[in-house]
Short mmCIF file of C-alpha atoms and ligand atoms in Angstrom, two decimals:
data_model
loop_
_atom_site.label_atom_id
_atom_site.label_comp_id
_atom_site.label_asym_id
_atom_site.label_seq_id
_atom_site.Cartn_x
_atom_site.Cartn_y
_atom_site.Cartn_z
CA MET A 1 9.48 2.49 -55.07
CA PRO A 2 7.25 0.46 -52.74
CA ALA A 3 5.70 -2.35 -54.62
CA VAL A 4 2.19 -1.24 -54.02
CA ILE A 5 2.88 1.75 -56.11
CA ALA A 6 3.68 -0.36 -59.09
CA LYS A 7 0.68 -2.44 -58.63
CA TYR A 8 -1.77 -2.79 -55.85
CA ASP A 9 -4.53 -5.25 -55.26
CA VAL A 10 -6.87 -3.67 -52.67
CA LYS A 11 -8.15 -6.86 -51.23
CA ALA A 12 -4.73 -8.17 -50.48
CA ILE A 13 -3.91 -4.98 -48.68
CA LEU A 14 -6.89 -5.16 -46.60
CA ASN A 15 -6.09 -8.81 -46.16
CA ARG A 16 -2.68 -8.28 -44.93
CA LEU A 17 -3.71 -5.69 -42.34
CA GLY A 18 -6.54 -8.05 -41.08
CA ILE A 19 -9.49 -6.07 -42.30
CA GLU A 20 -12.65 -8.27 -43.17
CA LYS A 21 -15.90 -7.38 -45.05
CA VAL A 22 -17.45 -6.55 -41.84
CA ASN A 23 -15.44 -5.42 -38.90
CA TYR A 24 -16.31 -4.63 -35.19
CA GLY A 25 -15.50 -0.94 -34.27
CA ALA A 26 -14.59 -1.47 -30.42
CA PHE A 27 -11.62 -3.27 -29.18
CA ASN A 28 -10.67 -3.89 -25.57
CA GLY A 29 -8.59 -7.04 -25.95
CA GLU A 30 -11.64 -8.59 -27.84
CA TRP A 31 -13.44 -7.18 -30.83
CA PHE A 32 -17.08 -6.24 -30.68
CA GLY A 33 -19.82 -3.66 -31.42
CA ASN A 34 -23.44 -3.40 -30.99
CA GLY A 35 -24.04 -0.02 -32.79
CA LYS A 36 -24.97 0.71 -36.37
CA LYS A 37 -23.21 -0.44 -39.22
CA ILE A 38 -21.05 2.05 -41.36
CA VAL A 39 -19.66 1.77 -44.79
CA SER A 40 -16.13 2.85 -45.69
CA VAL A 41 -16.40 4.25 -49.18
CA SER A 42 -12.91 5.02 -50.95
CA PRO A 43 -13.06 8.81 -51.99
CA THR A 44 -10.81 7.64 -54.78
CA ASN A 45 -13.30 5.52 -56.72
CA GLY A 46 -16.55 5.20 -54.83
CA GLU A 47 -15.78 1.73 -54.05
CA VAL A 48 -16.84 0.04 -50.59
CA LEU A 49 -13.59 -1.07 -48.90
CA ALA A 50 -15.31 -2.74 -45.72
CA GLU A 51 -17.93 -2.48 -43.17
CA VAL A 52 -17.70 -1.45 -39.61
CA ILE A 53 -20.28 -2.17 -36.84
CA GLN A 54 -19.84 0.72 -34.40
CA ALA A 55 -19.89 0.96 -30.80
CA ASP A 56 -22.82 1.79 -28.81
CA GLU A 57 -22.92 3.48 -25.22
CA GLU A 58 -22.63 0.17 -23.32
CA ASP A 59 -19.87 -0.97 -25.50
CA TYR A 60 -18.05 1.99 -24.38
CA GLU A 61 -18.35 0.97 -20.53
CA LYS A 62 -16.78 -2.45 -21.68
CA VAL A 63 -13.81 -0.23 -23.46
CA TYR A 64 -13.40 1.67 -20.41
CA GLU A 65 -13.37 -0.98 -17.91
CA LYS A 66 -10.65 -3.07 -19.62
CA ALA A 67 -8.49 0.27 -20.36
CA ARG A 68 -8.86 0.89 -16.71
CA GLU A 69 -7.75 -2.71 -15.64
CA ALA A 70 -4.75 -2.54 -18.08
CA PHE A 71 -3.94 0.77 -16.43
CA GLU A 72 -3.28 -0.76 -12.81
CA MET A 73 -0.78 -3.02 -14.19
CA TRP A 74 0.66 -0.87 -17.06
CA ARG A 75 1.39 2.10 -14.57
CA MET A 76 3.69 -0.22 -12.65
CA TYR A 77 5.65 -1.81 -15.50
CA PRO A 78 8.89 0.18 -15.58
CA ALA A 79 9.00 2.90 -18.16
CA PRO A 80 11.99 1.54 -20.06
CA LYS A 81 10.26 -1.75 -20.37
CA ARG A 82 7.13 0.14 -21.80
CA GLY A 83 9.73 1.57 -24.10
CA GLU A 84 10.69 -1.78 -25.23
CA ILE A 85 7.14 -2.58 -26.14
CA VAL A 86 6.82 0.61 -28.22
CA ARG A 87 10.18 -0.31 -29.94
CA GLN A 88 8.43 -3.60 -31.18
CA ILE A 89 5.53 -1.75 -32.08
CA ALA A 90 7.94 0.46 -34.33
CA GLN A 91 9.07 -2.83 -35.81
CA GLU A 92 5.59 -3.95 -36.79
CA LEU A 93 4.84 -0.52 -38.28
CA ARG A 94 7.90 -0.76 -40.17
CA LYS A 95 6.71 -4.38 -41.70
CA HIS A 96 3.31 -2.93 -42.56
CA LYS A 97 4.49 0.55 -43.75
CA ASP A 98 3.45 -0.19 -47.43
CA ASP A 99 0.06 -1.55 -46.68
CA LEU A 100 -0.86 0.93 -43.77
CA GLY A 101 0.17 3.60 -46.16
CA ALA A 102 -1.99 2.40 -49.05
CA LEU A 103 -4.91 2.01 -46.70
CA VAL A 104 -4.61 5.69 -45.64
CA THR A 105 -4.78 6.58 -49.26
CA LEU A 106 -7.51 4.19 -50.22
CA GLU A 107 -9.73 5.37 -47.24
CA MET A 108 -8.95 9.23 -47.15
CA GLY A 109 -7.69 10.12 -50.51
CA LYS A 110 -4.10 11.52 -49.87
CA ILE A 111 -1.61 10.56 -52.52
CA LEU A 112 0.59 7.45 -51.66
CA PRO A 113 3.85 9.12 -50.77
CA GLU A 114 1.85 11.32 -48.24
CA GLY A 115 0.22 8.28 -46.99
CA LEU A 116 3.40 6.31 -46.77
CA GLY A 117 4.78 9.59 -45.05
CA GLU A 118 2.02 9.43 -42.57
CA VAL A 119 3.15 5.80 -41.35
CA GLN A 120 6.78 7.10 -41.30
CA GLU A 121 5.64 9.67 -38.81
CA MET A 122 4.09 6.92 -36.85
CA ILE A 123 7.64 5.24 -36.86
CA ASP A 124 9.42 8.10 -36.19
CA ILE A 125 7.35 9.03 -32.95
CA SER A 126 7.76 5.64 -31.84
CA ASP A 127 11.34 5.44 -31.94
CA PHE A 128 11.34 9.16 -30.25
CA ALA A 129 9.03 7.54 -27.34
CA VAL A 130 11.41 4.71 -27.10
CA GLY A 131 14.31 7.04 -26.11
CA LEU A 132 12.14 9.03 -24.07
CA SER A 133 11.08 5.88 -22.01
CA ARG A 134 14.40 6.40 -20.46
CA GLN A 135 14.31 10.08 -20.14
CA LEU A 136 10.91 11.05 -18.16
CA TYR A 137 13.05 13.36 -15.88
CA GLY A 138 11.70 15.52 -13.17
CA LEU A 139 13.99 18.20 -11.74
CA SER A 140 15.41 18.32 -8.00
CA MET A 141 15.64 21.55 -6.03
CA HIS A 142 17.20 23.05 -3.00
CA SER A 143 15.00 23.27 0.03
CA GLU A 144 15.03 26.35 2.09
CA ARG A 145 14.84 24.11 5.27
CA PRO A 146 17.96 22.21 6.51
CA GLY A 147 17.95 18.28 6.37
CA HIS A 148 15.28 18.54 3.55
CA ARG A 149 15.26 17.20 -0.13
CA MET A 150 12.76 18.38 -2.67
CA TYR A 151 12.21 16.92 -6.24
CA GLU A 152 9.78 16.43 -8.63
CA GLN A 153 8.51 13.26 -10.36
CA TRP A 154 5.97 12.40 -13.15
CA HIS A 155 3.48 9.60 -12.74
CA PRO A 156 1.19 8.38 -15.21
CA ARG A 157 -2.20 10.15 -15.76
CA GLY A 158 -4.70 7.06 -16.28
CA VAL A 159 -6.80 6.27 -19.01
CA ILE A 160 -6.73 8.91 -21.60
CA GLY A 161 -9.00 9.73 -24.48
CA ILE A 162 -7.43 10.31 -28.19
CA ILE A 163 -9.91 11.97 -30.69
CA SER A 164 -8.55 11.96 -34.20
CA ALA A 165 -9.69 13.50 -37.49
CA PHE A 166 -10.00 11.82 -40.93
CA ASN A 167 -7.12 13.92 -42.36
CA PHE A 168 -4.21 12.07 -40.28
CA PRO A 169 -5.93 9.01 -39.73
CA VAL A 170 -3.10 6.94 -38.31
CA ALA A 171 -0.18 9.48 -37.56
CA VAL A 172 -1.76 11.77 -34.89
CA TRP A 173 -3.14 8.59 -33.04
CA ALA A 174 0.41 7.63 -32.88
CA TRP A 175 1.80 10.90 -31.61
CA ASN A 176 -0.39 10.49 -28.74
CA ALA A 177 -0.55 6.89 -28.14
CA MET A 178 3.02 6.13 -28.22
CA LEU A 179 3.75 9.01 -25.77
CA ALA A 180 1.03 7.96 -23.62
CA ALA A 181 2.09 4.28 -23.54
CA VAL A 182 5.71 5.20 -22.30
CA CYS A 183 4.23 7.60 -19.82
CA GLY A 184 2.41 4.80 -18.38
CA ASP A 185 -1.06 5.53 -19.43
CA THR A 186 -3.65 3.55 -21.44
CA ALA A 187 -5.60 5.03 -24.04
CA ILE A 188 -9.01 4.99 -25.56
CA TRP A 189 -9.04 6.07 -29.31
CA LYS A 190 -12.19 7.29 -31.08
CA PRO A 191 -10.93 7.86 -34.72
CA SER A 192 -12.97 9.83 -37.32
CA SER A 193 -16.11 7.67 -38.64
CA LYS A 194 -14.72 8.91 -42.05
CA ALA A 195 -11.55 6.73 -41.68
CA PRO A 196 -12.53 3.79 -39.40
CA LEU A 197 -10.50 1.13 -41.24
CA CYS A 198 -7.48 3.01 -40.38
CA GLY A 199 -8.31 2.68 -36.76
CA ILE A 200 -8.86 -1.00 -37.07
CA ALA A 201 -5.73 -1.84 -38.73
CA CYS A 202 -3.37 0.40 -36.55
CA ILE A 203 -5.00 -1.42 -33.45
CA LYS A 204 -4.66 -4.96 -35.10
CA ILE A 205 -0.94 -4.14 -35.74
CA VAL A 206 -0.42 -3.33 -31.86
CA GLN A 207 -2.60 -5.76 -30.69
CA LYS A 208 -0.10 -8.40 -31.64
CA VAL A 209 2.68 -6.95 -29.86
CA PHE A 210 0.90 -6.91 -26.45
CA GLU A 211 -0.28 -10.56 -26.96
CA ARG A 212 3.18 -11.58 -27.61
CA ASN A 213 4.58 -10.10 -24.54
CA ASN A 214 1.56 -11.27 -22.36
CA LEU A 215 0.42 -7.82 -21.95
CA PRO A 216 -3.29 -6.72 -21.71
CA PRO A 217 -3.87 -5.34 -25.45
CA ALA A 218 -6.52 -2.70 -23.96
CA ILE A 219 -3.24 -0.56 -23.36
CA MET A 220 -4.33 0.70 -26.75
CA SER A 221 -8.12 0.34 -27.35
CA LEU A 222 -10.37 1.51 -29.85
CA ILE A 223 -13.90 2.83 -29.95
CA ILE A 224 -15.38 3.92 -33.44
CA GLY A 225 -18.95 5.43 -33.13
CA LYS A 226 -21.05 8.79 -33.46
CA GLY A 227 -19.70 11.81 -31.89
CA SER A 228 -23.00 12.71 -30.43
CA GLU A 229 -23.00 9.46 -28.54
CA ILE A 230 -19.35 7.92 -27.88
CA GLY A 231 -17.52 11.31 -28.56
CA GLU A 232 -19.78 12.85 -25.76
CA LYS A 233 -19.50 9.96 -23.58
CA LEU A 234 -15.59 10.17 -23.50
CA ILE A 235 -15.47 13.69 -23.07
CA ASN A 236 -17.93 13.96 -20.39
CA ASP A 237 -16.45 10.91 -18.51
CA LYS A 238 -14.88 12.17 -15.26
CA ARG A 239 -12.80 9.09 -15.06
CA ILE A 240 -10.84 10.39 -18.11
CA PRO A 241 -8.31 12.73 -16.86
CA LEU A 242 -7.04 13.89 -20.27
CA ILE A 243 -8.71 14.32 -23.64
CA SER A 244 -6.30 15.07 -26.80
CA ALA A 245 -8.35 15.97 -29.68
CA THR A 246 -7.59 17.08 -33.20
CA GLY A 247 -10.32 18.48 -35.08
CA SER A 248 -12.09 21.73 -35.95
CA THR A 249 -12.13 24.51 -33.81
CA ARG A 250 -16.18 24.10 -33.50
CA MET A 251 -15.55 20.72 -32.32
CA GLY A 252 -12.61 21.77 -30.04
CA ARG A 253 -14.78 24.44 -28.16
CA ARG A 254 -17.51 21.77 -27.62
CA ILE A 255 -14.54 19.54 -26.11
CA GLY A 256 -12.92 22.21 -24.20
CA GLU A 257 -16.46 23.33 -22.48
CA ALA A 258 -17.45 19.88 -21.66
CA VAL A 259 -13.92 18.88 -20.17
CA GLY A 260 -13.29 22.03 -18.71
CA LYS A 261 -16.53 21.99 -16.68
CA ARG A 262 -15.28 18.80 -14.96
CA LEU A 263 -11.77 20.32 -14.67
CA GLY A 264 -10.26 17.46 -16.81
CA ARG A 265 -7.16 18.28 -19.07
CA THR A 266 -7.12 18.77 -22.74
CA ILE A 267 -4.58 18.85 -25.51
CA LEU A 268 -6.55 20.60 -28.33
CA GLU A 269 -5.09 20.80 -31.88
CA LEU A 270 -7.74 22.62 -34.04
CA GLY A 271 -8.02 24.59 -36.96
CA GLY A 272 -5.37 26.76 -38.66
CA ASN A 273 -5.28 29.77 -41.16
CA ASN A 274 -1.50 29.26 -42.02
CA ALA A 275 0.20 31.96 -43.92
CA ILE A 276 3.37 32.56 -45.84
CA VAL A 277 4.68 35.91 -45.81
CA VAL A 278 6.86 36.12 -49.18
CA SER A 279 9.15 39.03 -49.07
CA ASP A 280 10.79 41.16 -51.96
CA LYS A 281 13.82 39.68 -50.92
CA ALA A 282 12.83 35.93 -51.15
CA ASN A 283 14.04 33.28 -53.30
CA LEU A 284 10.91 32.67 -55.25
CA ASP A 285 11.68 29.43 -56.71
CA LEU A 286 12.05 28.01 -53.24
CA ALA A 287 8.82 30.00 -52.28
CA LEU A 288 6.92 28.30 -55.11
CA ARG A 289 7.91 25.05 -54.29
CA ALA A 290 7.09 25.57 -50.56
CA ILE A 291 3.49 26.99 -51.54
CA LEU A 292 2.61 24.31 -54.12
CA PHE A 293 3.24 21.59 -51.34
CA GLY A 294 1.83 23.50 -48.65
CA ALA A 295 -1.38 24.45 -50.56
CA VAL A 296 -2.09 21.59 -52.75
CA GLY A 297 -0.59 18.92 -50.72
CA THR A 298 -3.34 16.54 -49.13
CA ALA A 299 -5.90 18.26 -51.26
CA GLY A 300 -5.44 21.31 -48.89
CA GLN A 301 -6.94 19.03 -45.97
CA ARG A 302 -3.92 19.26 -43.59
CA CYS A 303 -4.50 21.73 -40.30
CA THR A 304 -1.13 22.90 -41.60
CA THR A 305 -2.21 23.60 -45.15
CA THR A 306 -0.97 26.80 -46.61
CA ARG A 307 -4.19 29.03 -46.88
CA ARG A 308 -2.77 32.65 -47.14
CA ILE A 309 0.00 34.16 -49.29
CA ILE A 310 0.99 37.68 -47.80
CA ALA A 311 3.37 38.75 -50.70
CA HIS A 312 5.10 42.05 -50.79
CA ARG A 313 3.71 44.42 -53.55
CA ASP A 314 6.86 44.24 -55.75
CA VAL A 315 6.63 40.47 -56.20
CA TYR A 316 2.98 39.91 -55.81
CA ASP A 317 2.07 39.84 -59.51
CA LYS A 318 5.29 37.58 -60.47
CA LEU A 319 4.66 35.04 -57.77
CA LEU A 320 1.12 34.91 -58.48
CA ASP A 321 1.91 34.12 -62.22
CA MET A 322 4.35 31.45 -61.26
CA LEU A 323 1.79 29.99 -59.02
CA VAL A 324 -0.84 29.87 -61.55
CA LYS A 325 1.64 28.37 -64.18
CA GLY A 326 2.59 25.70 -61.24
CA TYR A 327 -1.15 24.92 -60.62
CA LYS A 328 -1.44 23.67 -64.37
CA PHE A 329 0.94 21.07 -63.81
CA VAL A 330 -0.58 19.64 -60.72
CA SER A 331 -1.77 16.28 -61.77
CA ILE A 332 -5.05 15.55 -60.22
CA GLY A 333 -6.33 11.74 -60.18
CA ASP A 334 -6.08 8.39 -58.54
CA PRO A 335 -3.82 9.01 -55.74
CA MET A 336 -2.44 5.55 -55.64
CA LYS A 337 -1.04 6.33 -59.06
CA PRO A 338 2.52 7.49 -59.40
CA ASN A 339 2.82 11.02 -60.71
CA THR A 340 -0.60 11.93 -59.11
CA LEU A 341 0.07 15.07 -57.04
CA MET A 342 -3.53 15.82 -55.81
CA GLY A 343 -6.34 12.94 -54.74
CA PRO A 344 -9.90 13.99 -54.05
CA LEU A 345 -11.17 15.56 -51.31
CA ILE A 346 -12.82 13.24 -48.39
CA ASP A 347 -16.41 13.15 -49.57
CA LYS A 348 -19.06 15.17 -51.38
CA ALA A 349 -19.88 17.32 -48.45
CA ALA A 350 -16.33 18.60 -48.45
CA VAL A 351 -16.52 19.52 -52.22
CA GLU A 352 -19.92 21.42 -51.34
CA ASN A 353 -18.00 23.23 -48.31
CA MET A 354 -15.44 24.29 -50.94
CA MET A 355 -17.98 25.48 -53.66
CA ASN A 356 -19.92 27.40 -50.91
CA ALA A 357 -16.45 29.25 -49.81
CA ILE A 358 -15.78 30.09 -53.36
CA GLU A 359 -19.20 31.77 -53.66
CA ALA A 360 -18.54 33.66 -50.33
CA ILE A 361 -15.25 34.99 -51.93
CA LYS A 362 -16.99 36.38 -54.76
CA LYS A 363 -19.82 37.85 -52.63
CA GLU A 364 -17.24 39.65 -50.50
CA GLY A 365 -15.49 41.15 -53.69
CA GLY A 366 -12.69 38.60 -54.05
CA GLU A 367 -11.48 37.41 -57.46
CA ILE A 368 -11.15 33.74 -58.29
CA VAL A 369 -7.62 33.57 -60.42
CA CYS A 370 -7.71 30.01 -61.29
CA GLY A 371 -9.50 26.57 -60.30
CA GLY A 372 -12.17 25.92 -57.93
CA GLU A 373 -14.08 23.72 -60.48
CA VAL A 374 -15.57 20.01 -59.55
CA LEU A 375 -14.07 17.75 -62.16
CA LYS A 376 -16.44 15.79 -64.03
CA GLY A 377 -16.15 12.61 -66.39
CA GLU A 378 -15.69 9.06 -65.90
CA LYS A 379 -12.21 9.19 -64.19
CA PHE A 380 -13.89 11.76 -61.65
CA SER A 381 -17.49 9.98 -61.41
CA THR A 382 -17.04 10.24 -57.42
CA GLY A 383 -17.76 13.71 -57.49
CA THR A 384 -15.02 14.24 -55.02
CA TYR A 385 -12.26 15.69 -57.27
CA VAL A 386 -11.76 19.32 -57.74
CA THR A 387 -9.13 21.86 -59.07
CA PRO A 388 -7.25 23.75 -56.46
CA CYS A 389 -8.21 27.38 -56.32
CA ILE A 390 -6.25 30.61 -56.07
CA ALA A 391 -8.13 33.82 -55.13
CA LYS A 392 -7.17 37.52 -54.78
CA VAL A 393 -8.91 38.53 -51.41
CA GLU A 394 -8.54 40.80 -48.55
CA ASN A 395 -7.44 39.56 -45.22
CA HIS A 396 -10.47 40.94 -43.33
CA TYR A 397 -13.30 39.08 -45.34
CA ASP A 398 -15.37 36.69 -43.12
CA ILE A 399 -14.46 33.87 -45.59
CA VAL A 400 -10.68 34.43 -45.12
CA GLN A 401 -10.83 34.81 -41.58
CA SER A 402 -12.17 30.92 -41.06
CA GLU A 403 -10.73 27.56 -42.23
CA THR A 404 -12.00 25.83 -45.09
CA PHE A 405 -10.68 22.50 -45.18
CA ALA A 406 -9.96 22.57 -49.07
CA PRO A 407 -7.37 23.66 -51.40
CA ILE A 408 -8.23 27.33 -51.68
CA LEU A 409 -5.14 29.66 -51.49
CA TYR A 410 -5.68 33.48 -50.68
CA PHE A 411 -3.49 35.91 -52.21
CA ILE A 412 -2.94 39.29 -50.09
CA LYS A 413 -0.73 42.18 -50.85
CA TYR A 414 1.57 44.02 -48.28
CA ASP A 415 3.77 46.98 -48.26
CA ASN A 416 6.26 46.74 -45.56
CA ILE A 417 7.40 43.93 -43.05
CA ASP A 418 5.42 45.43 -40.04
CA ASP A 419 2.29 45.55 -42.25
CA ALA A 420 2.87 41.78 -43.29
CA ILE A 421 3.15 40.83 -39.52
CA LYS A 422 -0.20 42.46 -38.67
CA ILE A 423 -2.01 41.15 -41.59
CA HIS A 424 -0.30 37.73 -40.67
CA ASN A 425 -1.45 37.74 -37.05
CA ASP A 426 -4.87 39.08 -38.11
CA VAL A 427 -6.86 35.89 -37.81
CA PRO A 428 -8.51 34.22 -35.00
CA GLN A 429 -6.29 30.95 -35.64
CA GLY A 430 -2.55 30.39 -34.61
CA LEU A 431 -1.08 27.36 -35.94
CA SER A 432 1.66 27.55 -38.34
CA SER A 433 3.37 29.98 -40.32
CA ALA A 434 6.43 31.02 -42.51
CA ILE A 435 8.50 33.80 -44.02
CA PHE A 436 10.34 33.44 -47.23
CA THR A 437 13.02 36.09 -47.48
CA THR A 438 17.01 36.15 -47.55
CA ASP A 439 16.98 39.20 -45.44
CA LEU A 440 18.14 38.14 -41.85
CA LEU A 441 16.36 41.20 -40.31
CA GLU A 442 13.18 40.39 -41.61
CA ALA A 443 13.28 36.80 -40.79
CA GLU A 444 14.42 37.47 -37.31
CA GLN A 445 11.62 39.91 -36.77
CA PHE A 446 9.05 37.52 -37.97
CA LEU A 447 10.40 34.90 -35.28
CA SER A 448 10.50 37.38 -32.52
CA ALA A 449 7.98 38.28 -29.85
CA VAL A 450 6.60 40.79 -32.20
CA GLY A 451 6.22 38.49 -35.19
CA SER A 452 4.29 35.71 -35.90
CA ASP A 453 1.83 34.56 -32.90
CA CYS A 454 1.38 30.74 -34.18
CA GLY A 455 2.76 27.85 -32.52
CA ILE A 456 5.05 26.93 -35.40
CA ALA A 457 7.05 29.59 -37.21
CA ASN A 458 9.44 28.80 -39.96
CA ALA A 459 11.84 30.84 -42.26
CA ASN A 460 12.34 29.62 -45.77
CA ILE A 461 10.39 26.46 -45.39
CA GLY A 462 6.78 26.13 -45.74
CA THR A 463 3.74 25.72 -43.10
CA SER A 464 3.20 21.92 -43.45
CA GLY A 465 5.32 19.21 -43.12
CA ALA A 466 6.40 19.55 -39.53
CA GLU A 467 9.08 17.02 -38.15
CA ILE A 468 7.92 14.89 -35.08
CA GLY A 469 10.60 16.05 -33.00
CA GLY A 470 9.27 19.60 -32.16
CA ALA A 471 6.02 20.27 -30.15
CA PHE A 472 3.08 20.35 -32.60
CA GLY A 473 0.09 23.05 -31.87
CA GLY A 474 -0.86 26.28 -31.95
CA GLU A 475 -2.44 29.43 -30.05
CA LYS A 476 -5.84 31.11 -29.97
CA ASP A 477 -8.36 29.20 -31.82
CA THR A 478 -5.99 26.56 -32.64
CA GLY A 479 -6.44 25.55 -28.81
CA GLY A 480 -3.07 25.79 -27.24
CA GLY A 481 -2.28 22.23 -26.99
CA ARG A 482 0.88 20.54 -27.86
CA GLU A 483 1.52 16.97 -29.09
CA SER A 484 4.26 14.87 -30.51
CA GLY A 485 8.07 16.05 -29.99
CA SER A 486 9.89 18.01 -27.48
CA ASP A 487 8.43 18.11 -23.72
CA ALA A 488 4.96 17.44 -25.00
CA TRP A 489 5.01 14.19 -23.07
CA LYS A 490 4.55 16.20 -20.13
CA GLY A 491 0.86 16.55 -20.90
CA TYR A 492 0.39 12.70 -20.50
CA MET A 493 1.74 12.64 -16.72
CA ARG A 494 0.89 14.21 -13.66
CA ARG A 495 3.65 16.24 -11.91
CA GLN A 496 4.25 15.51 -8.35
CA THR A 497 6.50 17.74 -5.97
CA CYS A 498 8.02 15.93 -3.16
CA THR A 499 9.82 17.16 -0.11
CA ILE A 500 11.40 14.81 2.42
CA ASN A 501 12.57 15.72 5.68
CA TRP A 502 15.38 13.65 7.02
CA SER A 503 16.25 15.67 9.90
CA LYS A 504 15.00 15.48 13.57
CA GLU A 505 13.21 18.71 13.56
CA LEU A 506 10.32 20.06 11.84
CA PRO A 507 11.14 23.63 10.67
CA LEU A 508 8.18 25.40 8.59
CA ALA A 509 8.73 27.03 5.39
CA GLN A 510 8.63 30.85 5.27
CA GLY A 511 10.29 30.65 8.81
CA ILE A 512 6.87 30.35 10.24
CA GLN A 513 7.08 29.70 14.14
CA PHE A 514 3.90 27.33 15.35
CA ASP A 515 4.97 26.03 18.67
CA THR A 516 2.57 24.65 21.01
CA GLY A 517 4.76 25.84 23.93
CA GLU A 518 4.65 22.31 25.62
C1 LIG B 1 -2.53 17.89 -39.08
O1 LIG B 1 -2.99 18.14 -40.36
O2 LIG B 1 -3.76 17.29 -38.55
O3 LIG B 1 3.03 19.20 -40.09
C2 LIG B 1 -1.39 17.33 -38.61
C3 LIG B 1 2.30 18.32 -40.75
C4 LIG B 1 2.07 17.20 -40.27
C5 LIG B 1 0.94 16.86 -39.41
C6 LIG B 1 -0.41 17.38 -39.72
N1 LIG B 1 3.41 16.56 -39.74
O4 LIG B 1 1.78 18.88 -41.97
#
């Protein structure tokens, strides 16, 4: 058990991470900021953690300029050496795991084991990137012309932009930043203004590594500011060839539009509406545990959160009953305390959003089976704690079709597997999905071309908690981008096809003759 679980001292944690009472929100090798001040308030108890002076539009230029300068040298620093720097970053992350995990919990409210798990994802992706730094392979192909060689190679793209959400305030940056770093890009990170201290703490950790190695710290820079100012500047900046963004579908559409207009590239990881199909041939005990973690974990604020259960009519009542009992044992409270399973929502606006969704469910004819209340009393004086909710609904309800970023789990009935898959895919989003069944044929159908239409599809494990080794992302309104493992690194590099003629002739492809007759 990490020491911080047993006993924690917020001041000491912040201190060890280099967080001061008032911090600058822009970093390009130096810390500065000339924008409005924001206050980071913990949703766990309403206490002020620290203040941040955000960046303004001029500060953005200063951040960009240093990131560009850093790119000029970083792209020529050999990839395996870039990997060595990321290896050192992974070591620093290991040293700071307890404190950074605790800060995630304090600033956004997920329970400490999940805060620590998030830092573990950062370490894992860093290790992955170290190996990758020696494996940025291109293919070679046979030329149709004699005395010619053809191959493709991958070059760094440039200064890229990373926009991250409050719910994974450190890991999602690391998925992007560590891959970008070994690929030879430099990255400007705009974290969510709801979790600015997490951003500052991460950059302080990596800053030391760059400084120790006499490298420009602007290889990984930071810009905290308003979406309507700094976010807009970043996405409209022609000099930024790639924007990798995580957030709502609404936000992603805006980014896709702005970056698409200037023909830049995007990696978009947007909303999910993740379902678990529970067959009459499922191991219900396994399904129960997966659903509990998937629906209640991170208080329903993961993009991979389980939002819909599509249960076979023969197990529907039994599963619902098991879940309602299970929900009673979910201990809600201070996410820093051992045994707590669900912390607060990020803020009161999120609570209001959840309450509005519950009203909408009832209006459309749904039935609230349990939960969905705002908790009151001294322990919950922040107004950010709720009970997780289960509702019986129809898949076509407007409210079911959209992502509510809160712990609401929809229960839907199905008759046969074709029917289940149809219901499953009948939503605008396509991030993560799962089936629980011991029937091989059903599982294979779910994973086949006529099965789940999501970017992630699992059998007998839940929708959330993906490993970093796979490509992460989804289809349809989820945005289509892929981050993290597999060959997602290719998004951070530009592909170049090269043909070299080592003969003394100049044959043309496709057998074309183009002689001047001289
Ligand atoms: C997110 O919610 O934006 O698969 C990312 C998961 C985590 C990542 C979630 N590894 O739940």
